[in-house]
Coordinates of C-alpha atoms in Angstrom, one line a residue:
X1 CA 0.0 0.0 0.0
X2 CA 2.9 2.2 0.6
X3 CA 4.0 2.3 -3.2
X4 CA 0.8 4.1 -3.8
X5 CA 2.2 7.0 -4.8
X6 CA 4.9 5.8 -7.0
X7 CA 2.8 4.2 -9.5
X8 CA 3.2 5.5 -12.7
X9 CA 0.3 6.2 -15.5
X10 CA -0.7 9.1 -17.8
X11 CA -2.2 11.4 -16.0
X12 CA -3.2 14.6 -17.7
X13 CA -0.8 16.8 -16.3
X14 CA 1.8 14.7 -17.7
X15 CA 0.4 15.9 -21.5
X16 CA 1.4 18.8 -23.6
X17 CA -1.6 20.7 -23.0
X18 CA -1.0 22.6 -26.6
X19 CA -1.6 20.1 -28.3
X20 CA -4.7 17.8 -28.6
X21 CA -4.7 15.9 -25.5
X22 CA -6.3 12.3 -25.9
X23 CA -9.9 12.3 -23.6
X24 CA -10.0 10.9 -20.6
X25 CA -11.1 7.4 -20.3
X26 CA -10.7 5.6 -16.9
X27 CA -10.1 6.4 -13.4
X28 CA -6.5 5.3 -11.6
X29 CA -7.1 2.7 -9.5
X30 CA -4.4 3.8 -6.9
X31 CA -5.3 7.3 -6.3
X32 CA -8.5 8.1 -8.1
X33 CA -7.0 10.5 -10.8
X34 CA -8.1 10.7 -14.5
X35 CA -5.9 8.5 -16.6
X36 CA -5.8 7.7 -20.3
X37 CA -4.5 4.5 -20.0
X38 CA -7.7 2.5 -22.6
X39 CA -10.3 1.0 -20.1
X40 CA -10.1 -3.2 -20.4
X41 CA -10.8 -4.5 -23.6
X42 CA -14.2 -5.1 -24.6
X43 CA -16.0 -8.1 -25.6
X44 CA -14.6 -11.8 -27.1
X45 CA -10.9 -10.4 -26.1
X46 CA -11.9 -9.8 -22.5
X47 CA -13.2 -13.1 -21.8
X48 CA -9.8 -14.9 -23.1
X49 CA -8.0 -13.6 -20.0
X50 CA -11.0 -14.0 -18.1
X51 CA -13.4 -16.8 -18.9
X52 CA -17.0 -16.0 -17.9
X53 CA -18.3 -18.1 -15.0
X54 CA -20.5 -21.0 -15.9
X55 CA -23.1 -20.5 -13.6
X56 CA -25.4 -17.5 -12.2
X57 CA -23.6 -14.1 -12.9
X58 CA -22.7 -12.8 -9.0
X59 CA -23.0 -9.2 -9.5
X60 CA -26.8 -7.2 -9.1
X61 CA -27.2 -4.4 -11.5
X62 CA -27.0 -0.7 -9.5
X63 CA -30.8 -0.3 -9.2
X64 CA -32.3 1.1 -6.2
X65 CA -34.1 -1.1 -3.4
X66 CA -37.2 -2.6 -4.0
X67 CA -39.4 -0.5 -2.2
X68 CA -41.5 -3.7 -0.9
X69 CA -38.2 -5.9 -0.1
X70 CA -37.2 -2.8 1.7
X71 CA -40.5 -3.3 3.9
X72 CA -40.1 -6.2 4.3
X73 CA -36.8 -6.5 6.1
X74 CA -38.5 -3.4 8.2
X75 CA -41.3 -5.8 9.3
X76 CA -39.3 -8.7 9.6
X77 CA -38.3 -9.9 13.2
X78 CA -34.7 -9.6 14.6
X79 CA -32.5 -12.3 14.6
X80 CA -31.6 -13.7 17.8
X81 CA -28.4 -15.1 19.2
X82 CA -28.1 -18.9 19.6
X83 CA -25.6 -21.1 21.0
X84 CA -23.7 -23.3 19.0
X85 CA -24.0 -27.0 19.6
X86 CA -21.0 -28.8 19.8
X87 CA -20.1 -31.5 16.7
X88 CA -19.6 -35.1 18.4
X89 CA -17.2 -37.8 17.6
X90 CA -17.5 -40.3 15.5
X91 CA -16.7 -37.9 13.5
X92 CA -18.3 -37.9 9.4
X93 CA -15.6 -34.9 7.7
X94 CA -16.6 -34.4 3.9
X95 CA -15.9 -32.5 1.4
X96 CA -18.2 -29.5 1.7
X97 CA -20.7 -28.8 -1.0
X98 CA -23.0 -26.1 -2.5
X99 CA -26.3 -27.1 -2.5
X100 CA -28.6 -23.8 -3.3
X101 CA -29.9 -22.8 -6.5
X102 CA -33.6 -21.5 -6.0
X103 CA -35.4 -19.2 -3.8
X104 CA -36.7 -22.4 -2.6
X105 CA -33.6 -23.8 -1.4
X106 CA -33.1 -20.4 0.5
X107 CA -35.9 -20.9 2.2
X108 CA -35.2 -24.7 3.4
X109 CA -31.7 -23.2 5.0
X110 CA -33.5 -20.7 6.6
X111 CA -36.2 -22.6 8.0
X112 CA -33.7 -25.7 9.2
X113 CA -31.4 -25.9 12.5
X114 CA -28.4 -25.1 10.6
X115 CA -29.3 -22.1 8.5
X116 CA -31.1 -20.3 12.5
X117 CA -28.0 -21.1 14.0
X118 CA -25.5 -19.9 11.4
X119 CA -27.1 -16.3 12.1
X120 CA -27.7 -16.8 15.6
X121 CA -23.8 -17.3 15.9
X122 CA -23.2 -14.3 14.1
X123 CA -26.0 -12.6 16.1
X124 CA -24.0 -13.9 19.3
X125 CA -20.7 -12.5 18.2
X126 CA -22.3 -9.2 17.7
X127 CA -23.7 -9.1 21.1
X128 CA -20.2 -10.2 22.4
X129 CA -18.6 -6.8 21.3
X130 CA -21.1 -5.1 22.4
X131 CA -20.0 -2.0 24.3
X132 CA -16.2 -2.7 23.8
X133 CA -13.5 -0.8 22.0
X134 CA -11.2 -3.0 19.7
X135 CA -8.3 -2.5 22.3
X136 CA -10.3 -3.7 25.1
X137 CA -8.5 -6.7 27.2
X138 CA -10.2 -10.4 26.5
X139 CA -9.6 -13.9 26.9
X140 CA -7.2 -15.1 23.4
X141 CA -7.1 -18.8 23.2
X142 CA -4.3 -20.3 21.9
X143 CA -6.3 -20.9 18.6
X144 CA -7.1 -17.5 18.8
X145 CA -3.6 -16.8 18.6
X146 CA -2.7 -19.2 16.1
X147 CA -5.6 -17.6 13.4
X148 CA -4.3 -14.3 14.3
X149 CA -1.0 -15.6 13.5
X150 CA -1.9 -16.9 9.8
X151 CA -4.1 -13.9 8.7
X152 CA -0.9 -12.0 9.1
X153 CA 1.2 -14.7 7.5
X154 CA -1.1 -13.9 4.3
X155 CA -1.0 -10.3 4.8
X156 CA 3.1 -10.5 4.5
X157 CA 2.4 -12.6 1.3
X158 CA 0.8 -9.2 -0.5
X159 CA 3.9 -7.6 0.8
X160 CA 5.9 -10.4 -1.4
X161 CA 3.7 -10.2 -4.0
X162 CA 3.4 -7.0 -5.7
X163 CA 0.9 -6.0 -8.4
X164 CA 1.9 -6.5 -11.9
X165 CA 2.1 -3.4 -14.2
X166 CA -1.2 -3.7 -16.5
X167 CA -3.4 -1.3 -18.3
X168 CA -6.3 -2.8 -16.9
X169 CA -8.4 -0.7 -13.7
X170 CA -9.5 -3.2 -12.0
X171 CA -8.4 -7.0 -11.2
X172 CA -4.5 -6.6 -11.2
X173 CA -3.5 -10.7 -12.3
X174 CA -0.9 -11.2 -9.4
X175 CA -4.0 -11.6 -6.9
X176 CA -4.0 -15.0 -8.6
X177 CA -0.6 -15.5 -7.8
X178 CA -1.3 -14.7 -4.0
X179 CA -4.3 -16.8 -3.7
X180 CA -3.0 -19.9 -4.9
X181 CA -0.2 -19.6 -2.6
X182 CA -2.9 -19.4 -0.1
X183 CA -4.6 -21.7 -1.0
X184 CA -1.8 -24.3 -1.5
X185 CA -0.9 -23.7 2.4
X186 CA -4.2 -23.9 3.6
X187 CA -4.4 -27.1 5.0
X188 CA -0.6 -26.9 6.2
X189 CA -1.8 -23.6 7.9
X190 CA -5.0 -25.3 9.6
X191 CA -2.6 -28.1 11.1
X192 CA -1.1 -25.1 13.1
X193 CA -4.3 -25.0 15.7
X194 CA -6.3 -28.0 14.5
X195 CA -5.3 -30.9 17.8
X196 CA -4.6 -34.5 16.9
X197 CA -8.2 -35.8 17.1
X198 CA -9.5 -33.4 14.5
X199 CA -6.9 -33.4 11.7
X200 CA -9.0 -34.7 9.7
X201 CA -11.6 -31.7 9.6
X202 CA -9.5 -30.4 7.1
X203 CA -11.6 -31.9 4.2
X204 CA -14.3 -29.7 5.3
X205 CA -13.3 -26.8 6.7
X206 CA -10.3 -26.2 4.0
X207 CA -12.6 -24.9 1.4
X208 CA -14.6 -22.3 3.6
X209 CA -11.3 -20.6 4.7
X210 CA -9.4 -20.7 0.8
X211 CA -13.2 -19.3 -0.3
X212 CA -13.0 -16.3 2.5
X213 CA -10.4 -13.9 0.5
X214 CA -12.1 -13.4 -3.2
X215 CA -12.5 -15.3 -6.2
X216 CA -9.0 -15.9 -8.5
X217 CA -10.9 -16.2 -11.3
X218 CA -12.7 -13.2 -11.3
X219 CA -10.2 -11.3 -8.9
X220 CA -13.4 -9.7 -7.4
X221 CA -14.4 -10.2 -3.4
X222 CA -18.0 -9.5 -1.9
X223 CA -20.2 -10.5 1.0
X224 CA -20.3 -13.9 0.0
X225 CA -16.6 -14.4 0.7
X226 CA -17.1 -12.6 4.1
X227 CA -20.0 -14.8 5.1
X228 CA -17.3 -17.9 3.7
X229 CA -14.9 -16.0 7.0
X230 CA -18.2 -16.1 9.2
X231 CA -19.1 -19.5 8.2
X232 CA -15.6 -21.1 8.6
X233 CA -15.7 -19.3 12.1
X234 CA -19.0 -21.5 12.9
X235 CA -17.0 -24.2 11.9
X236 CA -14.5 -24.0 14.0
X237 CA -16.9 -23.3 16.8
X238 CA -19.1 -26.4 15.8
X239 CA -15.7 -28.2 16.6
X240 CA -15.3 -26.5 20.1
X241 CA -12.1 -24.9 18.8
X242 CA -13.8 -21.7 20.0
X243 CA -16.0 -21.0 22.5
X244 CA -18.9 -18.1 23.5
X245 CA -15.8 -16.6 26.0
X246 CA -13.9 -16.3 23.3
X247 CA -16.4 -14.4 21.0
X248 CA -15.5 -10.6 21.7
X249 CA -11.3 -11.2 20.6
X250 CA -12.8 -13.3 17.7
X251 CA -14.3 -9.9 16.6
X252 CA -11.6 -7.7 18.3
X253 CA -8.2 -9.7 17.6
X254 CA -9.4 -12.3 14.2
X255 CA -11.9 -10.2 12.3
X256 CA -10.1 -6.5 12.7
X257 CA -6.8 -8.8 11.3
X258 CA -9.4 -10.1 8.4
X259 CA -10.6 -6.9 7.6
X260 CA -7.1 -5.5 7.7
X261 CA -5.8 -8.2 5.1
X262 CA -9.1 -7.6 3.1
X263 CA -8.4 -4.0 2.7
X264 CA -4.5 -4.4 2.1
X265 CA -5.9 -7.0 -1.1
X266 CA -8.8 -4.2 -2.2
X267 CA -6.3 -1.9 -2.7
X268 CA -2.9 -3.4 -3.8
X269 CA -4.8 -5.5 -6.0
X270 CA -7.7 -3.6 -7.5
X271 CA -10.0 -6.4 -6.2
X272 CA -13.5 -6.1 -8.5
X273 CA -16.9 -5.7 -6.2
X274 CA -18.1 -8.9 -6.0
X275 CA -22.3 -8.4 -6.4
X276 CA -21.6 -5.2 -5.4
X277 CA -25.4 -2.9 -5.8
X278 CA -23.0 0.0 -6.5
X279 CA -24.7 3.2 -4.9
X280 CA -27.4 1.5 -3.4
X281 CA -25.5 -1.4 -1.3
X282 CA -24.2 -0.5 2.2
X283 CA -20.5 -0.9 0.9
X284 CA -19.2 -2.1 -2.1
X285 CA -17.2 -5.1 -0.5
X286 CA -18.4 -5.8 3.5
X287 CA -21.1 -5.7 5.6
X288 CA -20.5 -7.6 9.2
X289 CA -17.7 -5.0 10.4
X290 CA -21.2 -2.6 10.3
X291 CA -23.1 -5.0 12.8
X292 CA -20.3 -5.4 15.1
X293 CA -19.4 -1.9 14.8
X294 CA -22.3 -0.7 15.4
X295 CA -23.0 -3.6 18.0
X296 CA -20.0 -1.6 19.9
X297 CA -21.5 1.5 19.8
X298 CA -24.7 0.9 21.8
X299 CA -25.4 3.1 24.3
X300 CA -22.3 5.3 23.7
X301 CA -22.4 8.4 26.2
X302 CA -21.6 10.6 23.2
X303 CA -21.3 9.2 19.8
X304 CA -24.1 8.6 18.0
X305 CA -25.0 7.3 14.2
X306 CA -24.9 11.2 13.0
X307 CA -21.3 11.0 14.7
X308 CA -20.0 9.6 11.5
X309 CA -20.2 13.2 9.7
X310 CA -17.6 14.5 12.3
X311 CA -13.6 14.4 10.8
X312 CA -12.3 14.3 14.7
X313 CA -13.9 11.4 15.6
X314 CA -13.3 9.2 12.6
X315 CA -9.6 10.1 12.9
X316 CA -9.3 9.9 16.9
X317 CA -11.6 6.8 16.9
X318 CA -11.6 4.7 13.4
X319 CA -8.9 2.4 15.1
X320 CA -11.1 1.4 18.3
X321 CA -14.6 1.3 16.6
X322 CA -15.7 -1.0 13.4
X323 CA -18.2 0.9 12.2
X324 CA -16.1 4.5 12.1
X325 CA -13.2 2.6 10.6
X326 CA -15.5 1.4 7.6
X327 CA -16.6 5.1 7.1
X328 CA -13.2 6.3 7.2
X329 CA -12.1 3.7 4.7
X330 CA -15.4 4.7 2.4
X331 CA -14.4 8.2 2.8
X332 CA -11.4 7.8 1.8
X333 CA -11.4 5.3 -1.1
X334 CA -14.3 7.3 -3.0
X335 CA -14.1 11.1 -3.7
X336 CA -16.8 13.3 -4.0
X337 CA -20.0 13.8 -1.6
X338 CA -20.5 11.1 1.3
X339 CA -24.3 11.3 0.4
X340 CA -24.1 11.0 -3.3
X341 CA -21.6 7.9 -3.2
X342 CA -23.0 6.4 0.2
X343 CA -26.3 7.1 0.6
X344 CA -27.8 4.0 2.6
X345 CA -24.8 5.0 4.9
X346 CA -26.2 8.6 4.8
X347 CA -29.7 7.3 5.5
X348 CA -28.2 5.4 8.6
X349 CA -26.9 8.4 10.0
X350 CA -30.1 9.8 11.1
X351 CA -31.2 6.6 12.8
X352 CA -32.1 7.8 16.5
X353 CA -29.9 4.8 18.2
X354 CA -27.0 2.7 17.7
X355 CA -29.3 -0.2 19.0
X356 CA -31.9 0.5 15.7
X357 CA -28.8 0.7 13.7
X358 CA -27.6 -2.8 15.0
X359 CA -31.1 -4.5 14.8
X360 CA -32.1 -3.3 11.5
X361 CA -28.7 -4.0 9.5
X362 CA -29.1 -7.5 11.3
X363 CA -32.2 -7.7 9.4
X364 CA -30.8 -6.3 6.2
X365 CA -27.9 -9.2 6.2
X366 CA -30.3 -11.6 6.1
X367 CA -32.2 -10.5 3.4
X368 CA -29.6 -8.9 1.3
X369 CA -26.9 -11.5 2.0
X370 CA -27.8 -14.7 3.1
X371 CA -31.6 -14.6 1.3
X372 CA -29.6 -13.7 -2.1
X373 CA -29.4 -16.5 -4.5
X374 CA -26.6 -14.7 -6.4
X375 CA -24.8 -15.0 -3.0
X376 CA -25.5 -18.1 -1.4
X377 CA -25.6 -20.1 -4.6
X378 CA -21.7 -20.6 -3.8
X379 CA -22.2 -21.7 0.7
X380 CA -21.0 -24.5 1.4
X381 CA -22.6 -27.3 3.1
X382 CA -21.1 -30.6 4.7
X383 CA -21.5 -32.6 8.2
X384 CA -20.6 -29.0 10.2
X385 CA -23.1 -26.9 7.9
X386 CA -25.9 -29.7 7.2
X387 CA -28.1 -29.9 4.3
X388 CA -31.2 -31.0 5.7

């Protein structure tokens, strides 16, 4: 990230403004400025580097909400927390599967055992956080540790793996290089918490963790690799690897290190939105550091949801509190007005309470994330995550 500034493209300063200057046709993927570097290729061309995916396109075109779905979440009821039930030997590992390709099937995960608890453990882990800053001291298991450990294993790969010079914006090739170096350690890196009597959960719970950082193919990342993260969490707490007192460091200590790696992969690589609903989705890439964020806000003496419009506090608190640290980032990724390129953050802002803030993006997750066939076509299911 530091070699931002040393990139080197044609801006329009660098042309001789006396003669006719070729018109602008892209935006800089570094630092935003206008470039006439030829967007990508259009057409047959494009899909040689890329093949198109065989199934479902993943991305939603940028129209704005459904007025009706948007009631619809309002009415809907809050998700609660639930405790997750413990996986017991003898022991069935498989190789985890994806199972959902209708609006039915979304309905049979959400109305079986597996599908309530998956969001009752993220509901849990939300609650856990609840009224602590990042820095706060918790309990940090030695597996704890040990995820902690890999997520910045792979964040000193993107150090080793710099982006390729290319004329393309978006979806700089050496991502590829970097996930398949991740993914080729995976199961070497879950041997470095997994005990004796579970080394075989690596068949399952492999796939969920190489499926948490973006898609090679596409070099794009989304909510469905987040919930991948959140679901390979579950996993691990299916296998009593972690338990509900370890909750608040998995949010303070593994997911700030996620998100951190996340960002340091957006921005070195030019990752593509993944389903992104442009303008009219929360954020382009994530959406669970905005329940825990504001999950940690409740009931905050002074800083409220209209807090975000206030420079001081993102800059004296973005480091302590999820939420502000995603509308830092926002704010300083995209130029231009906060309510013209965010305006369902905007809209949030004038919520009353951090508590309606928590509760209704609860609801939004899952109906924009996990009720999305788009989405959840690619979840994985297997004997931790059960078809039923």
């Amino acid at each position: 990230m530091e070699n931002c500034e040393q990139h080197h493209h044609h801006h329009l300063q660098n042309q001789d403004t006396s003669s006719a200057s070729p018109p602008i046709t892209g935006t800089c993927c570094k630092c935003g400025g206008p470039t006439t570097f030829p967007p990508p290729p259009p057409g047959p061309s494009f899909s040689e580097i890329s093949p198109p995916p065989t199934y479902r396109p993943i991305r939603a075109p940028a129209v704005p909400p459904d007025p009706d779905s948007k009631r619809a979440i309002v009415l809907a009821p809050v998700p609660q927390s639930q405790k997750v039930p413990v996986a017991q030997p003898p022991y069935t590992f498989q190789s985890p599967a994806k199972r959902i390709h209708s609006p039915d099937d979304i309905r049979r995960f959400h109305e079986s055992d597996s599908g309530k608890n998956f969001i009752g453990f993220v509901v849990a882990l939300s609650e856990s956080i609840r009224g602590h800053k990042i820095s706060d001291p918790c309990p940090e298991s030695h597996t704890l540790t040990a995820i902690v450990s890999i997520l910045e294993t792979l964040t000193q790969w993107v150090d080793e793996i710099p982006p390729v010079q290319q004329s393309a914006r978006y979806g700089n090739i050496a991502y590829r290089t970097w996930h398949q170096k991740m993914s080729d350690s995976a199961e070497s890196l879950m041997l470095r918490f997994l005990p004796e009597n579970l080394k075989s959960a690596t068949i399952e719970i492999v796939p969920y963790f190489t499926d948490s950082f973006g898609n090679s193919s596409r070099i794009d990342y989304g909510t469905g690799h987040e919930t991948n993260f959140a679901a390979w969490l579950y996993c691990l707490a299916r296998l009593g690897l972690i338990s509900e007192e370890d909750y608040q460091a998995v949010i303070s200590r593994v997911f700030v290190k996620y998100l951190e790696l996340m960002r340091k992969l957006q921005l070195v690589y030019c990752l593509e939105p993944a389903g992104s609903h442009g303008v009219w989705g929360l954020d382009d890439y994530h959406f669970l550091p905005f329940i825990f964020g504001s999950s940690q806000l409740i009931d905050h003496r002074y800083m409220k949801p209209k807090s975000i419009h206030n420079q001081d506090i993102l800059e004296n608190f973005s480091n302590e509190y999820l939420y502000l640290g995603c509308i830092a980032f926002v704010k300083k990724v995209k130029k231009g007005l906060f309510a013209e390129h965010s305006p369902m953050l905007d809209d949030i802002s004038v919520v009353p309470n951090w508590n309606k803030v928590n509760s209704g993006l609860l609801k939004m997750y899952k109906a924009e994330v996990l009720e999305k066939v788009p989405i959840m076509q690619h979840f994985l299911f297997g004997s931790l995550i059960k078809w039923e």
